[in-house]
Amino acid sequence: MDRSIQLKDEELGKMLREMKKVVIAFSGGIDSTFLLKRAQQELGENVLAVVVASELFREEEFDGAVALAEEMGVRVVKTEMKELNNSYIAANTPDSWYHSKKMLYNQLNTIAEINHIPYVLDGMIMDDLDDFRPGLKARTEAGVRSLLQEVNLYKQEIRDLSKQMNIPIWNKPASCSLASRFPYGTTLTSEKITRVNQAELFLME
C-alpha cells in the first residue's frame, strides 16, 4: 500500500488517541464505518456510535447501520429526527441542507453531553469538499470534527484501507438523502418521500 496512505492512517490513529473519548455519527456507509473501526481500535470502549433514524433516509439504512455497529461490538445509541416538521427543511431549498445538518449536529452534541464525551466526529472526507455542502457551515458552528478530512483521506484511500482491514462493506455504494430526488422548490412531504422510496425499492427488486 502507498506509504502516504499509511501515514494518513497513522495520523488518524494519533488524533483519536489524543481525544480519548468520541461520539461518531454513524450512517453505516463506508466512510463512517472506517472511522468507527479505527476509533474502536484506538479507544476500545470509549467510542459511542449514534445512528439516526430520519424521514429522509430508508429504514433499511438505519436498521443496517445499527446491526453493523452492534456486530462490531461498539456501543450504540439510536435516535431520530423529524426533519419534515422543520419548515426550512420541508421547503427544499439549497439552505435546507444546512438546517438538516444543524438538527443532526445539535442532537449529536446533546448525546455527547449526556454521556460526558468531549468530541463529536462525522465521516466527511476530502471528496465532499468538491460537492455543494451547506452542511459544512452547520458542522463548524456545532464544533463537530471531520477527522478523515483533517488527515486528507479520499474515498478510494478509505476503500483501500477498509479492504486491508477486512471491513465487509469496503466496496458498498454511497447512498444519499431521498430529498435529493426532488428539484429545489418542491415542498417535501411524508407522502412524496414514501412514494419515491417505494418506487426505488421496486426498481431495485
GROMACS .gro file of C-alpha atoms in nm:
model
  205
    1MET     CA    1   0.000   0.000   0.000
    2ASP     CA    2   0.109   0.356  -0.076
    3ARG     CA    3   0.319   0.488   0.213
    4SER     CA    4   0.136   0.822   0.202
    5ILE     CA    5  -0.194   0.646   0.279
    6GLN     CA    6  -0.033   0.466   0.571
    7LEU     CA    7   0.097   0.796   0.707
    8LYS     CA    8  -0.253   0.944   0.690
    9ASP     CA    9  -0.389   0.641   0.874
   10GLU     CA   10  -0.120   0.671   1.141
   11GLU     CA   11  -0.202   1.040   1.187
   12LEU     CA   12  -0.570   0.949   1.224
   13GLY     CA   13  -0.482   0.700   1.496
   14LYS     CA   14  -0.274   0.960   1.680
   15MET     CA   15  -0.556   1.215   1.672
   16LEU     CA   16  -0.807   0.960   1.802
   17ARG     CA   17  -0.580   0.860   2.090
   18GLU     CA   18  -0.542   1.224   2.190
   19MET     CA   19  -0.922   1.266   2.203
   20LYS     CA   20  -0.964   0.971   2.444
   21LYS     CA   21  -1.347   0.954   2.410
   22VAL     CA   22  -1.558   1.018   2.099
   23VAL     CA   23  -1.913   1.012   1.967
   24ILE     CA   24  -1.935   0.916   1.600
   25ALA     CA   25  -2.227   0.995   1.370
   26PHE     CA   26  -2.272   0.650   1.217
   27SER     CA   27  -2.466   0.600   0.893
   28GLY     CA   28  -2.341   0.254   0.803
   29GLY     CA   29  -2.165   0.386   0.493
   30ILE     CA   30  -1.802   0.305   0.427
   31ASP     CA   31  -1.660   0.637   0.550
   32SER     CA   32  -1.825   0.636   0.892
   33THR     CA   33  -1.768   0.260   0.923
   34PHE     CA   34  -1.395   0.302   0.863
   35LEU     CA   35  -1.383   0.588   1.115
   36LEU     CA   36  -1.577   0.386   1.371
   37LYS     CA   37  -1.349   0.084   1.328
   38ARG     CA   38  -1.035   0.293   1.366
   39ALA     CA   39  -1.178   0.465   1.674
   40GLN     CA   40  -1.262   0.126   1.823
   41GLN     CA   41  -0.908   0.005   1.755
   42GLU     CA   42  -0.754   0.308   1.925
   43LEU     CA   43  -1.003   0.376   2.205
   44GLY     CA   44  -1.179   0.047   2.276
   45GLU     CA   45  -1.494   0.101   2.481
   46ASN     CA   46  -1.456   0.481   2.480
   47VAL     CA   47  -1.644   0.505   2.149
   48LEU     CA   48  -2.015   0.569   2.109
   49ALA     CA   49  -2.187   0.523   1.772
   50VAL     CA   50  -2.502   0.731   1.720
   51VAL     CA   51  -2.739   0.608   1.449
   52VAL     CA   52  -3.013   0.849   1.347
   53ALA     CA   53  -3.345   0.742   1.201
   54SER     CA   54  -3.452   1.006   0.951
   55GLU     CA   55  -3.767   1.050   0.744
   56LEU     CA   56  -3.540   1.131   0.450
   57PHE     CA   57  -3.344   0.803   0.453
   58ARG     CA   58  -3.459   0.447   0.410
   59GLU     CA   59  -3.548   0.250   0.721
   60GLU     CA   60  -3.329  -0.031   0.587
   61GLU     CA   61  -3.026   0.202   0.607
   62PHE     CA   62  -3.098   0.274   0.974
   63ASP     CA   63  -3.151  -0.094   1.062
   64GLY     CA   64  -2.837  -0.193   0.871
   65ALA     CA   65  -2.624   0.068   1.048
   66VAL     CA   66  -2.746  -0.041   1.392
   67ALA     CA   67  -2.682  -0.408   1.310
   68LEU     CA   68  -2.333  -0.332   1.175
   69ALA     CA   69  -2.229  -0.126   1.479
   70GLU     CA   70  -2.358  -0.396   1.715
   71GLU     CA   71  -2.178  -0.664   1.513
   72MET     CA   72  -1.858  -0.462   1.554
   73GLY     CA   73  -1.912  -0.461   1.930
   74VAL     CA   74  -1.947  -0.084   1.959
   75ARG     CA   75  -2.191   0.084   2.198
   76VAL     CA   76  -2.485   0.223   2.002
   77VAL     CA   77  -2.736   0.497   2.073
   78LYS     CA   78  -3.041   0.512   1.846
   79THR     CA   79  -3.218   0.841   1.794
   80GLU     CA   80  -3.443   1.001   1.533
   81MET     CA   81  -3.504   1.330   1.356
   82LYS     CA   82  -3.840   1.464   1.239
   83GLU     CA   83  -3.698   1.680   0.964
   84LEU     CA   84  -4.026   1.743   0.783
   85ASN     CA   85  -4.155   1.922   1.094
   86ASN     CA   86  -3.894   2.189   1.022
   87SER     CA   87  -4.034   2.433   0.765
   88TYR     CA   88  -3.686   2.527   0.639
   89ILE     CA   89  -3.611   2.163   0.557
   90ALA     CA   90  -3.954   2.086   0.411
   91ALA     CA   91  -3.924   2.391   0.182
   92ASN     CA   92  -3.644   2.204  -0.001
   93THR     CA   93  -3.414   2.493  -0.088
   94PRO     CA   94  -3.032   2.485  -0.104
   95ASP     CA   95  -3.038   2.612   0.257
   96SER     CA   96  -3.241   2.309   0.366
   97TRP     CA   97  -2.924   2.100   0.382
   98TYR     CA   98  -2.780   2.346   0.634
   99HIS     CA   99  -3.087   2.318   0.858
  100SER     CA  100  -3.090   1.939   0.828
  101LYS     CA  101  -2.726   1.913   0.933
  102LYS     CA  102  -2.782   2.167   1.211
  103MET     CA  103  -3.059   1.947   1.352
  104LEU     CA  104  -2.832   1.642   1.329
  105TYR     CA  105  -2.532   1.804   1.495
  106ASN     CA  106  -2.743   1.952   1.774
  107GLN     CA  107  -2.871   1.603   1.857
  108LEU     CA  108  -2.521   1.458   1.847
  109ASN     CA  109  -2.389   1.728   2.078
  110THR     CA  110  -2.674   1.666   2.322
  111ILE     CA  111  -2.600   1.292   2.330
  112ALA     CA  112  -2.228   1.362   2.376
  113GLU     CA  113  -2.301   1.596   2.667
  114ILE     CA  114  -2.530   1.343   2.837
  115ASN     CA  115  -2.256   1.079   2.809
  116HIS     CA  116  -1.975   1.318   2.913
  117ILE     CA  117  -1.788   1.271   2.585
  118PRO     CA  118  -1.588   1.575   2.468
  119TYR     CA  119  -1.571   1.511   2.091
  120VAL     CA  120  -1.828   1.452   1.820
  121LEU     CA  121  -1.699   1.321   1.486
  122ASP     CA  122  -1.858   1.273   1.147
  123GLY     CA  123  -1.743   1.078   0.841
  124MET     CA  124  -1.697   1.359   0.591
  125ILE     CA  125  -1.400   1.306   0.358
  126MET     CA  126  -1.192   1.510   0.115
  127ASP     CA  127  -1.417   1.422  -0.180
  128ASP     CA  128  -1.704   1.600  -0.003
  129LEU     CA  129  -1.525   1.933  -0.045
  130ASP     CA  130  -1.583   1.908  -0.421
  131ASP     CA  131  -1.961   1.892  -0.375
  132PHE     CA  132  -2.219   2.153  -0.277
  133ARG     CA  133  -2.211   2.112   0.101
  134PRO     CA  134  -2.403   2.376   0.301
  135GLY     CA  135  -2.376   2.136   0.594
  136LEU     CA  136  -2.011   2.234   0.638
  137LYS     CA  137  -2.125   2.561   0.795
  138ALA     CA  138  -2.350   2.376   1.040
  139ARG     CA  139  -2.065   2.139   1.127
  140THR     CA  140  -1.828   2.427   1.201
  141GLU     CA  141  -2.090   2.609   1.411
  142ALA     CA  142  -2.154   2.292   1.614
  143GLY     CA  143  -1.785   2.223   1.676
  144VAL     CA  144  -1.806   1.878   1.516
  145ARG     CA  145  -1.481   1.736   1.377
  146SER     CA  146  -1.427   1.559   1.044
  147LEU     CA  147  -1.103   1.370   1.111
  148LEU     CA  148  -1.098   1.194   0.774
  149GLN     CA  149  -1.085   1.537   0.611
  150GLU     CA  150  -0.831   1.662   0.863
  151VAL     CA  151  -0.588   1.388   0.758
  152ASN     CA  152  -0.672   1.437   0.388
  153LEU     CA  153  -0.826   1.095   0.320
  154TYR     CA  154  -1.013   1.039  -0.006
  155LYS     CA  155  -1.282   0.780  -0.084
  156GLN     CA  156  -1.057   0.540  -0.274
  157GLU     CA  157  -0.796   0.553   0.001
  158ILE     CA  158  -1.062   0.473   0.260
  159ARG     CA  159  -1.184   0.181   0.049
  160ASP     CA  160  -0.826   0.051   0.017
  161LEU     CA  161  -0.763   0.078   0.391
  162SER     CA  162  -1.100  -0.078   0.470
  163LYS     CA  163  -1.033  -0.373   0.240
  164GLN     CA  164  -0.696  -0.425   0.409
  165MET     CA  165  -0.875  -0.421   0.748
  166ASN     CA  166  -1.134  -0.676   0.624
  167ILE     CA  167  -1.424  -0.438   0.674
  168PRO     CA  168  -1.703  -0.627   0.493
  169ILE     CA  169  -1.865  -0.321   0.331
  170TRP     CA  170  -1.541  -0.176   0.191
  171ASN     CA  171  -1.698  -0.152  -0.157
  172LYS     CA  172  -2.052  -0.052  -0.055
  173PRO     CA  173  -2.203   0.211  -0.292
  174ALA     CA  174  -2.277   0.551  -0.143
  175SER     CA  175  -2.635   0.644  -0.060
  176CYS     CA  176  -2.787   0.986  -0.007
  177SER     CA  177  -3.098   1.156   0.125
  178LEU     CA  178  -3.424   1.084  -0.057
  179ALA     CA  179  -3.472   1.462  -0.062
  180SER     CA  180  -3.202   1.474  -0.331
  181ARG     CA  181  -3.451   1.324  -0.580
  182PHE     CA  182  -3.665   1.639  -0.577
  183PRO     CA  183  -3.588   1.965  -0.758
  184TYR     CA  184  -3.527   2.261  -0.530
  185GLY     CA  185  -3.851   2.441  -0.453
  186THR     CA  186  -4.059   2.122  -0.447
  187THR     CA  187  -4.204   2.112  -0.097
  188LEU     CA  188  -4.123   1.784   0.077
  189THR     CA  189  -4.397   1.582   0.243
  190SER     CA  190  -4.403   1.240   0.403
  191GLU     CA  191  -4.628   1.114   0.122
  192LYS     CA  192  -4.388   1.227  -0.153
  193ILE     CA  193  -4.086   1.075   0.024
  194THR     CA  194  -4.273   0.746   0.074
  195ARG     CA  195  -4.374   0.729  -0.295
  196VAL     CA  196  -4.017   0.783  -0.414
  197ASN     CA  197  -3.883   0.530  -0.165
  198GLN     CA  198  -4.134   0.264  -0.271
  199ALA     CA  199  -4.064   0.327  -0.640
  200GLU     CA  200  -3.689   0.291  -0.592
  201LEU     CA  201  -3.728  -0.026  -0.383
  202PHE     CA  202  -3.946  -0.171  -0.662
  203LEU     CA  203  -3.679  -0.088  -0.923
  204MET     CA  204  -3.404  -0.240  -0.709
  205GLU     CA  205  -3.600  -0.563  -0.680
   0.00000   0.00000   0.00000
